[in-house]
Coordinates of C-alpha atoms in Angstrom, one line a residue:
M464 CA 10.7 14.7 19.1
L465 CA 7.1 15.1 20.3
P466 CA 4.4 12.6 19.3
L467 CA 2.3 13.8 16.3
Q468 CA -0.9 14.4 18.3
E469 CA 1.0 16.4 20.9
R470 CA 2.7 18.5 18.2
E471 CA -0.7 19.1 16.6
I472 CA -2.3 20.2 19.9
R473 CA 0.6 22.6 20.7
M474 CA 0.5 24.1 17.2
S475 CA -3.2 24.6 17.2
K476 CA -3.1 26.6 20.4
R477 CA -1.7 29.5 18.4
I478 CA -4.5 29.4 15.9
A479 CA -8.2 30.3 16.1
C480 CA -10.9 27.6 16.1
V481 CA -12.6 27.3 12.7
G482 CA -16.0 26.8 14.4
C483 CA -16.3 29.6 17.0
G484 CA -13.2 31.7 16.6
G485 CA -11.9 30.9 20.1
K486 CA -8.5 29.3 20.8
A487 CA -8.1 26.0 18.9
A488 CA -7.1 22.9 20.9
V489 CA -6.2 20.6 18.1
K490 CA -5.9 20.3 14.3
R491 CA -8.6 17.9 13.0
P492 CA -6.8 14.8 11.5
K493 CA -9.8 14.4 9.1
S494 CA -9.8 17.9 7.6
G495 CA -6.7 19.7 9.0
D496 CA -9.0 22.4 10.5
P497 CA -8.0 24.0 13.8
I498 CA -10.7 23.4 16.3
C499 CA -11.4 23.9 20.0
R500 CA -12.6 21.1 22.3
P501 CA -16.3 22.0 22.5
C502 CA -16.5 22.4 18.7
F503 CA -14.6 19.2 18.2
Y504 CA -17.0 17.3 20.5
Q505 CA -20.0 18.8 18.7
V506 CA -18.7 18.2 15.1
L507 CA -17.7 14.5 15.8
E508 CA -21.0 13.8 17.6
D509 CA -23.0 15.5 14.8
E510 CA -21.1 13.5 12.1
V511 CA -21.8 10.2 13.8
H512 CA -25.5 11.3 14.2
E513 CA -25.7 12.1 10.5
T514 CA -24.2 8.7 9.6
I515 CA -26.9 7.0 11.8
K516 CA -29.7 9.1 10.3
K517 CA -28.5 8.9 6.7
H518 CA -28.2 5.1 6.7
K519 CA -31.2 4.5 9.0
L520 CA -29.1 2.3 11.3
F521 CA -31.6 2.2 14.2
K522 CA -35.4 2.2 14.8
K523 CA -37.1 3.5 17.8
G524 CA -37.6 0.9 20.5
E525 CA -34.8 -1.4 19.3
K526 CA -32.6 -3.2 21.8
V527 CA -29.0 -2.6 20.7
A528 CA -25.9 -4.5 22.0
I529 CA -22.7 -2.5 21.9
G530 CA -19.7 -4.7 21.2
A531 CA -17.4 -3.6 24.1
S532 CA -13.8 -4.7 24.2
G533 CA -12.6 -1.9 26.5
G534 CA -10.6 -0.3 23.7
K535 CA -10.8 3.2 22.5
D536 CA -13.3 2.5 19.7
S537 CA -15.9 0.7 21.7
T538 CA -15.5 3.0 24.7
V539 CA -16.1 6.1 22.6
L540 CA -18.9 4.3 20.8
A541 CA -20.6 3.5 24.2
E542 CA -20.2 7.2 25.2
L543 CA -21.5 8.6 21.9
L544 CA -24.5 6.3 21.7
T545 CA -25.4 7.1 25.2
V546 CA -25.2 10.8 24.5
L547 CA -26.9 10.7 21.1
N548 CA -29.6 8.3 22.3
K549 CA -30.7 11.0 24.9
R550 CA -30.0 14.0 22.8
H551 CA -31.9 12.9 19.7
D552 CA -34.4 10.6 21.4
Y553 CA -33.4 7.5 19.5
G554 CA -35.5 5.4 21.9
L555 CA -32.9 2.7 22.0
D556 CA -32.5 0.1 24.8
L557 CA -28.7 -0.1 25.1
C558 CA -26.6 -2.8 26.6
L559 CA -22.9 -3.8 26.5
L560 CA -21.7 -7.1 25.1
S561 CA -18.1 -8.3 25.7
V562 CA -16.2 -11.4 24.5
D563 CA -13.5 -13.0 26.6
E564 CA -11.2 -14.7 24.2
G565 CA -9.1 -16.2 27.0
I566 CA -5.9 -14.3 26.3
S567 CA -3.9 -14.0 29.6
G568 CA -2.7 -10.5 30.4
Y569 CA -4.8 -8.9 27.7
R570 CA -8.5 -9.6 27.7
D571 CA -8.8 -10.1 31.5
D572 CA -7.4 -6.6 32.0
S573 CA -9.5 -4.9 29.3
L574 CA -12.6 -6.5 30.7
E575 CA -12.0 -4.5 33.9
T576 CA -12.2 -1.4 31.8
V577 CA -15.5 -2.6 30.3
K578 CA -16.9 -3.0 33.8
L579 CA -15.9 0.5 34.7
N580 CA -17.7 1.8 31.6
Q581 CA -20.8 -0.3 32.6
Q582 CA -20.8 1.4 36.0
S583 CA -20.4 4.9 34.3
Y584 CA -23.3 4.4 31.8
Q585 CA -25.4 2.2 34.1
I586 CA -26.4 -0.1 31.2
P587 CA -26.5 -3.9 31.4
L588 CA -23.3 -5.9 30.5
L589 CA -23.0 -9.5 29.3
V590 CA -19.7 -11.3 29.0
V591 CA -19.4 -14.4 26.9
S592 CA -16.2 -16.5 26.6
Y593 CA -14.6 -18.8 24.1
E594 CA -14.1 -21.3 26.8
Q595 CA -17.8 -21.2 27.7
L596 CA -19.0 -21.4 24.0
Y597 CA -16.4 -23.6 22.4
G598 CA -14.5 -25.3 25.1
W599 CA -11.3 -23.5 23.9
S600 CA -9.6 -20.3 24.9
M601 CA -7.2 -18.5 22.5
D602 CA -4.3 -19.4 24.8
K603 CA -5.2 -23.1 24.4
I604 CA -5.6 -22.7 20.6
V605 CA -2.2 -21.1 20.2
A606 CA -0.7 -23.8 22.4
T607 CA -2.2 -26.4 20.1
I608 CA -1.6 -24.9 16.6
G609 CA 1.3 -22.5 17.3
R610 CA 1.6 -18.9 16.2
K611 CA -0.1 -19.2 12.9
S612 CA -3.5 -18.0 11.6
N613 CA -4.4 -16.9 15.2
C614 CA -6.3 -13.8 14.0
T615 CA -8.2 -15.9 11.5
F616 CA -9.5 -18.3 14.2
C617 CA -10.1 -15.5 16.7
G618 CA -12.0 -13.5 14.1
V619 CA -14.4 -16.4 13.3
F620 CA -14.9 -17.2 17.0
R621 CA -15.4 -13.6 17.9
R622 CA -18.1 -13.0 15.3
Q623 CA -20.0 -16.0 16.4
A624 CA -19.6 -15.2 20.0
L625 CA -21.0 -11.7 19.5
E626 CA -23.9 -13.2 17.6
R627 CA -24.6 -15.7 20.3
G628 CA -24.3 -13.0 23.0
A629 CA -26.7 -10.7 21.2
N630 CA -29.1 -13.6 20.8
L631 CA -28.9 -14.2 24.6
L632 CA -29.7 -10.6 25.2
Q633 CA -32.5 -10.7 22.6
C634 CA -31.2 -7.7 20.8
D635 CA -32.4 -6.3 17.5
K636 CA -29.0 -4.9 16.4
L637 CA -25.4 -5.3 17.2
V638 CA -23.2 -2.2 16.9
T639 CA -19.4 -2.4 16.6
G640 CA -16.7 0.2 16.8
H641 CA -15.1 -0.4 13.5
N642 CA -13.7 2.9 12.4
A643 CA -12.8 4.4 9.0
D644 CA -9.2 3.2 9.3
D645 CA -10.4 -0.4 10.0
V646 CA -12.6 -0.3 6.9
A647 CA -9.8 1.1 4.7
E648 CA -7.4 -1.5 6.0
T649 CA -9.8 -4.3 5.3
I650 CA -10.4 -3.0 1.7
I651 CA -6.6 -3.0 1.1
M652 CA -6.3 -6.5 2.6
N653 CA -9.0 -7.9 0.4
L654 CA -7.6 -6.2 -2.7
L655 CA -4.2 -7.7 -2.1
R656 CA -5.8 -11.1 -1.5
G657 CA -7.9 -10.8 -4.6
D658 CA -10.9 -11.7 -2.4
S659 CA -13.9 -10.3 -4.4
A660 CA -16.5 -11.7 -2.0
R661 CA -15.1 -10.1 1.1
L662 CA -14.3 -6.9 -0.7
S663 CA -17.9 -6.5 -1.7
R664 CA -19.1 -7.1 1.8
C665 CA -16.5 -5.2 3.9
V666 CA -17.6 -1.7 2.8
E667 CA -21.2 -2.3 3.9
I668 CA -22.3 -0.2 6.9
E669 CA -24.8 -2.8 7.9
T670 CA -24.3 -6.5 7.5
K671 CA -26.2 -9.6 8.5
T672 CA -25.0 -13.1 9.2
G673 CA -27.5 -15.0 7.1
Q674 CA -31.2 -15.7 7.5
G675 CA -32.4 -14.9 11.0
G676 CA -29.0 -13.3 11.9
I677 CA -28.8 -10.1 13.9
P678 CA -27.8 -7.1 11.8
R679 CA -24.5 -5.5 12.7
V680 CA -24.0 -1.8 12.2
R681 CA -20.9 0.4 12.1
P682 CA -21.7 4.1 13.0
F683 CA -17.9 4.9 12.9
K684 CA -17.5 3.8 9.3
F685 CA -16.4 7.3 8.3
T686 CA -14.8 8.3 11.6
Y687 CA -11.0 8.6 11.7
E688 CA -9.2 6.5 14.4
K689 CA -7.1 9.6 15.4
E690 CA -10.3 11.6 16.1
I691 CA -11.7 8.7 18.2
V692 CA -8.4 8.8 20.2
L693 CA -8.6 12.6 20.6
Y694 CA -12.2 12.4 21.8
A695 CA -11.4 9.8 24.3
H696 CA -8.3 11.8 25.5
F697 CA -10.2 15.1 25.8
K698 CA -13.1 13.5 27.5
R699 CA -10.8 11.5 29.8
L700 CA -12.6 8.3 29.1
D701 CA -11.3 5.0 30.6
Y702 CA -10.0 2.7 27.9
F703 CA -7.5 -0.1 27.4
S704 CA -4.8 0.5 24.9
T705 CA -2.5 -2.6 25.0
E706 CA -2.2 -4.5 21.7
C707 CA -3.2 -8.2 21.7
S708 CA -0.2 -10.4 22.3
Y709 CA -1.0 -12.5 19.2
A710 CA -1.5 -9.5 16.9
P711 CA 2.1 -8.7 15.9
G712 CA 3.0 -10.1 12.5
S713 CA -0.6 -10.3 11.4
F714 CA -1.5 -9.4 7.8
R715 CA -3.6 -6.5 9.0
G716 CA -0.6 -5.0 10.6
Y717 CA 1.2 -4.6 7.3
A718 CA -2.0 -3.1 5.7
R719 CA -2.2 -0.6 8.6
T720 CA 1.4 0.4 8.3
Y721 CA 1.0 1.0 4.5
L722 CA -2.2 3.0 5.1
K723 CA -0.5 5.2 7.7
E724 CA 2.3 6.0 5.3
L725 CA -0.2 7.1 2.7
E726 CA -2.1 9.1 5.3
R727 CA 1.1 11.2 6.0
V728 CA 1.2 12.2 2.4
K729 CA -2.6 12.7 1.9
P730 CA -4.8 12.8 5.1
T731 CA -8.0 12.1 3.0
I732 CA -6.6 8.8 1.8
I733 CA -8.6 6.8 4.3
L734 CA -12.0 8.1 3.0
D735 CA -10.7 7.9 -0.5
V736 CA -9.9 4.2 -0.1
I737 CA -13.4 3.6 1.4
H738 CA -15.1 5.4 -1.4
S739 CA -13.0 3.4 -3.9
G740 CA -14.1 0.2 -2.3
E741 CA -17.7 1.2 -2.5
T742 CA -17.5 2.0 -6.2
I743 CA -15.6 -1.0 -7.4
A744 CA -17.8 -3.0 -9.8
F745 CA -17.3 -6.7 -10.5
Q746 CA -17.9 -8.4 -13.8
K747 CA -21.1 -10.3 -14.0
N748 CA -19.2 -13.6 -14.5
T749 CA -17.1 -13.1 -11.3
K750 CA -17.5 -16.2 -9.3
M751 CA -18.6 -15.5 -5.8
P752 CA -18.7 -18.2 -3.1
K753 CA -22.1 -19.4 -2.2
M754 CA -22.9 -18.7 1.4
R755 CA -24.6 -21.5 3.4
Q756 CA -25.2 -22.5 7.0
C757 CA -22.5 -24.5 8.7
S758 CA -23.8 -28.1 9.0
R759 CA -22.7 -28.3 12.6
C760 CA -23.4 -25.0 14.3
G761 CA -25.7 -23.3 11.8
F762 CA -23.7 -20.1 11.3
L763 CA -23.1 -18.5 7.9
S764 CA -20.1 -20.1 6.1
S765 CA -18.8 -20.5 2.6
M766 CA -17.9 -24.1 3.4
E767 CA -19.8 -27.1 4.8
L768 CA -18.0 -26.6 8.1
C769 CA -17.2 -23.0 9.2
K770 CA -13.7 -22.3 10.5
G771 CA -15.1 -22.4 14.0
D772 CA -16.0 -26.0 13.6
G773 CA -13.6 -27.2 11.0
G774 CA -10.4 -25.4 12.0
S775 CA -7.1 -27.2 11.4
N776 CA -5.6 -29.4 14.1
G777 CA -8.7 -29.2 16.3
G778 CA -8.2 -25.5 16.9
G779 CA -11.8 -24.7 16.1
G780 CA -13.2 -26.4 19.2
R781 CA -17.0 -26.8 19.4
G782 CA -18.9 -24.4 17.2
G783 CA -22.3 -25.7 18.2

């Protein structure tokens, strides 16, 4: 049986494009409309531009770091921001920022893809590593604590590493490739955990890591993962698609599977979940954790020591 995307592409070839009337190349996952490649490029680029405009994500003259992992999301993000920056005269000073978590056979390969992108777009690239910042790599952490809570540790380290890298680059904004699927998955995860604090924050298109922190923006908040993949495929962009070796069995994986099952029944479910997350209201007496600065490294935390500094069994390494 053919993969879903290939079946959609073959089926769409017999149908006219909803935009120009020409031969359709694909059925849009977001709307189900048949569309040709040029119209698909234009629609996706216009939608991202409208998101940027509507939410006022950038100001002219800002220096913006693109969180670049070498995966499909960050690769398409770098492509689109480069295109839109020129087309709409955003006036942004773009650069690439990558984090080397120290995962053998995974991150070292994906960083080669980032370097290819850097050469294509001719924008500066900075790579920061866990080893350099904390004295620990993810391989060392896993060897110490075993295969448990790996994504939790990595997530904390990665957020801090991106912040530190953006500071080194003296950036005004940090932009990440989190797409609509990612946001919907996070909403489901926080609902299942009963985590009111994270649920209220995870739907924001712009977040800040405390006083003096660099704002992070997500232009792909309403962009479907499948459409990002199709854009990368049609544009023949170089990206790394291997899953992290420590990801299988993560809580997010179960949320992703659940969301994909729902999407098969109702393609709009991803945006529906996001809109639901945005409109959830909490009672006034709902207790939210008070955010403070980590007493050791100064990064935002709900505890005296953030997980980067106070991780179990020494897995946190040196946060400062």
